[in-house]
Amino acid sequence: MNHSVLLIEDDAELSAMLRDYLQEDGFTVGVAGDGERGVAAALSGEWEIAALDVMLPGIDGIEVLRRIRATSELPVLMLTARGDDIDRIVGLELGADDYVSKPCTPRELAARLRAILRRSGERDSAPPVVSAGQLTLYPQTRRALWADTPVLLTAAEFNLLELLVRHAGRPVSKDFLSQQALGRPHAPYDRSIDVHLSNVRRKLGPLPDGRSRIQNVLRQGYQYIPE
């Protein structure tokens, strides 16, 4: 099955190289060279995933992501400068599914895109319902309900929450969460999981006693606390 990816990248030489590699690797590829066109293309419904450069002319990648997330849960992979932790964290807080540091190889980009798409599309073998208390997840349709009210989650957020709910009441390691939800090994100093789960905490709200529903267990990972 061919997947479709939108590259939002202003470097014409780089985008041409990435486009050629991804097309040879089986992707259908579109390119938008600035933020305004990137937003319009991302919201067109034509693409399965977007690879978004942070540094863009006009509106930057962070603003592009903000506008996409205002109306769409399209998976988004951010392309960030190596070592630029602020852009990565802000992007993840706004709902980016993952990031790749530039310069990156086309092979690495393709692998990361496929990992996100695979996690987003693993539906056939998933159980129809996963639940804990008032939270109900429907993996086959990627829907989340809290007491019958929809909870809007990105692909990465849904994957992480589903894993924690399946192991409700037990700690789940960051290594396991990263491999199963993000499709890559957990690296030292990588805060992706922490930021994604911070977003999920905010969307679910606290327990009646004020504690977080998702707790960090020292040296063991994260744990979902069912009511």
Coordinates of C-alpha atoms in Angstrom, one line a residue:
M1 CA 0.0 0.0 0.0
N2 CA 1.4 3.4 -1.0
H3 CA 1.2 6.1 1.6
S4 CA 0.9 9.8 0.9
V5 CA 3.1 12.5 2.6
L6 CA 3.1 16.2 2.4
L7 CA 6.5 17.9 2.8
I8 CA 6.3 21.4 4.1
E9 CA 9.8 22.6 3.5
D10 CA 11.2 25.8 1.9
D11 CA 14.7 24.4 1.0
A12 CA 14.0 23.4 -2.7
E13 CA 17.1 21.3 -3.0
L14 CA 16.4 19.4 0.2
S15 CA 12.7 18.9 -0.6
A16 CA 13.6 17.6 -4.1
M17 CA 16.0 15.1 -2.6
L18 CA 13.6 13.9 0.0
R19 CA 10.7 13.8 -2.5
D20 CA 12.7 11.6 -4.9
Y21 CA 13.8 9.2 -2.2
L22 CA 10.3 8.9 -0.7
Q23 CA 8.7 8.4 -4.1
E24 CA 11.2 5.6 -4.9
D25 CA 10.4 4.1 -1.4
G26 CA 6.7 3.9 -2.4
F27 CA 5.3 7.2 -1.0
T28 CA 3.1 9.6 -2.9
V29 CA 4.7 13.0 -2.2
G30 CA 3.5 16.6 -2.3
V31 CA 5.6 19.6 -1.5
A32 CA 4.6 23.0 0.0
G33 CA 7.3 25.6 0.1
D34 CA 6.0 28.0 2.7
G35 CA 3.7 28.0 5.7
E36 CA 0.5 29.4 4.2
R37 CA 0.5 26.8 1.4
G38 CA 1.5 24.1 3.9
V39 CA -1.6 24.8 6.1
A40 CA -3.9 24.8 3.0
A41 CA -2.5 21.5 1.7
A42 CA -2.5 19.8 5.1
L43 CA -6.2 20.7 5.6
S44 CA -7.2 19.6 2.1
G45 CA -7.7 16.0 3.2
E46 CA -5.4 14.7 0.5
W47 CA -2.5 13.6 2.7
E48 CA -2.1 10.9 5.3
I49 CA 0.8 12.6 7.1
A50 CA 2.9 15.8 7.0
A51 CA 6.6 16.3 7.5
L52 CA 6.9 19.9 8.7
D53 CA 10.0 22.0 8.9
V54 CA 10.1 24.4 11.8
M55 CA 12.1 27.1 10.0
L56 CA 9.8 28.4 7.2
P57 CA 9.4 31.8 5.5
G58 CA 6.3 33.8 6.4
I59 CA 4.6 31.8 9.2
D60 CA 6.9 29.4 10.8
G61 CA 6.4 25.7 11.4
I62 CA 5.1 26.2 15.0
E63 CA 2.3 28.4 13.7
V64 CA 1.6 26.0 10.9
L65 CA 1.2 23.2 13.4
R66 CA -1.0 25.4 15.6
R67 CA -3.3 26.1 12.6
I68 CA -3.4 22.5 11.6
R69 CA -4.3 21.3 15.1
A70 CA -7.1 23.8 15.4
T71 CA -9.2 21.7 13.0
S72 CA -7.3 18.5 12.1
E73 CA -5.6 15.4 13.8
L74 CA -3.5 14.8 10.7
P75 CA -0.3 13.1 11.9
V76 CA 2.6 15.6 11.8
L77 CA 6.3 14.9 12.0
M78 CA 8.4 18.0 12.9
L79 CA 11.8 18.6 11.3
T80 CA 13.9 20.5 13.8
A81 CA 17.4 21.8 14.1
R82 CA 19.7 19.5 15.9
G83 CA 19.9 20.4 19.6
D84 CA 16.9 22.8 19.4
D85 CA 15.0 21.4 22.4
I86 CA 12.7 24.4 22.7
D87 CA 11.2 23.9 19.2
R88 CA 10.8 20.2 19.8
I89 CA 9.0 20.6 23.1
V90 CA 6.7 23.4 21.8
G91 CA 5.9 21.3 18.8
L92 CA 5.0 18.3 20.9
E93 CA 3.0 20.4 23.3
L94 CA 1.0 21.7 20.3
G95 CA 0.3 18.1 19.1
A96 CA 3.1 17.0 16.8
D97 CA 3.4 13.3 16.8
D98 CA 7.2 13.1 16.7
Y99 CA 10.3 14.9 15.4
V100 CA 13.4 14.3 13.4
S101 CA 16.5 16.4 13.9
K102 CA 18.0 18.0 10.8
P103 CA 20.1 17.1 9.0
C104 CA 18.5 13.7 8.7
T105 CA 18.9 11.0 6.1
P106 CA 16.0 10.3 3.7
R107 CA 16.1 6.7 5.0
E108 CA 15.6 7.9 8.6
L109 CA 12.7 10.2 7.6
A110 CA 11.0 7.4 5.6
A111 CA 11.4 5.0 8.6
R112 CA 9.9 7.5 11.0
L113 CA 7.0 8.4 8.8
R114 CA 6.2 4.7 8.4
A115 CA 6.4 4.1 12.1
I116 CA 3.8 6.9 12.8
L117 CA 1.5 5.7 10.0
R118 CA 1.8 2.1 11.2
R119 CA 0.9 3.1 14.8
S120 CA -2.0 5.2 13.4
G121 CA -3.3 2.5 11.2
E122 CA -3.1 -0.7 13.4
R123 CA -6.8 -1.2 13.6
D124 CA -7.7 -4.7 12.3
S125 CA -6.1 -6.6 15.1
A126 CA -7.1 -4.2 17.9
P127 CA -9.9 -5.0 20.3
P128 CA -13.1 -3.0 19.6
V129 CA -13.0 -1.3 23.0
V130 CA -10.5 -0.6 25.8
S131 CA -11.9 1.0 28.9
A132 CA -11.1 2.1 32.4
G133 CA -13.7 3.8 34.5
Q134 CA -15.3 6.6 32.5
L135 CA -12.6 6.5 29.8
T136 CA -13.5 4.4 26.7
L137 CA -11.1 4.0 23.8
Y138 CA -12.1 2.6 20.4
P139 CA -8.7 1.6 18.7
Q140 CA -10.3 0.6 15.4
T141 CA -11.6 4.1 14.8
R142 CA -9.1 6.0 17.0
R143 CA -11.8 7.5 19.1
A144 CA -11.7 8.4 22.8
L145 CA -14.6 9.2 25.0
W146 CA -14.7 10.5 28.6
A147 CA -18.2 9.9 30.0
D148 CA -19.6 10.0 26.5
T149 CA -17.8 13.2 25.7
P150 CA -15.2 13.0 22.8
V151 CA -11.5 13.6 23.8
L152 CA -9.5 14.8 20.8
L153 CA -6.1 13.1 20.8
T154 CA -3.3 13.1 18.3
A155 CA -2.1 9.7 17.0
A156 CA 0.8 9.6 19.4
E157 CA -1.3 10.6 22.4
F158 CA -3.9 7.9 21.6
N159 CA -1.2 5.3 21.2
L160 CA 0.3 6.1 24.6
L161 CA -3.0 6.4 26.4
E162 CA -4.2 3.1 25.0
L163 CA -1.0 1.3 26.2
L164 CA -1.4 2.8 29.7
V165 CA -5.1 1.9 29.9
R166 CA -4.4 -1.7 28.8
H167 CA -2.0 -1.8 31.8
A168 CA -4.1 0.3 34.1
G169 CA -2.8 0.2 37.7
R170 CA 0.6 -1.0 36.7
P171 CA 3.7 1.0 35.7
V172 CA 4.7 0.9 32.0
S173 CA 8.4 1.7 31.1
K174 CA 9.4 4.5 28.8
D175 CA 11.3 2.0 26.7
F176 CA 8.1 0.0 26.1
L177 CA 6.0 3.1 25.5
S178 CA 8.4 4.5 23.0
Q179 CA 8.8 1.3 21.1
Q180 CA 5.1 0.5 21.0
A181 CA 3.6 3.9 20.6
L182 CA 6.2 5.9 18.7
G183 CA 8.0 3.1 16.8
R184 CA 11.5 3.9 18.0
P185 CA 13.8 3.2 21.0
H186 CA 13.7 5.6 23.9
A187 CA 16.8 7.8 23.9
P188 CA 18.4 9.5 26.9
Y189 CA 17.1 13.0 27.5
D190 CA 14.2 12.5 25.0
R191 CA 11.2 14.2 26.5
S192 CA 8.7 13.3 23.8
I193 CA 6.7 10.8 26.0
D194 CA 6.7 13.3 28.9
V195 CA 5.3 16.1 26.7
H196 CA 2.7 13.9 25.0
L197 CA 1.5 12.5 28.3
S198 CA 1.4 16.1 29.8
N199 CA -1.1 16.9 27.0
V200 CA -3.1 13.8 27.7
R201 CA -3.3 14.7 31.4
R202 CA -4.6 18.2 30.6
K203 CA -7.3 16.8 28.3
L204 CA -8.5 14.1 30.8
G205 CA -8.4 16.3 33.9
P206 CA -7.4 15.1 37.4
L207 CA -8.8 12.4 39.6
P208 CA -11.5 13.6 42.1
D209 CA -8.9 13.9 44.8
G210 CA -6.8 16.2 42.6
R211 CA -4.1 13.7 41.6
S212 CA -3.1 13.2 38.0
R213 CA -4.7 10.2 36.2
I214 CA -1.3 9.4 34.7
Q215 CA 1.5 9.3 37.2
N216 CA 5.2 9.1 36.9
V217 CA 6.5 6.1 38.8
L218 CA 10.2 6.7 39.8
R219 CA 12.5 4.5 37.7
Q220 CA 9.6 2.5 36.3
G221 CA 7.8 4.7 33.9
Y222 CA 4.2 5.9 33.8
Q223 CA 1.0 4.4 35.3
Y224 CA -2.7 5.1 34.5
I225 CA -4.8 5.3 37.7
P226 CA -8.3 4.0 37.2
E227 CA -11.1 5.3 39.3

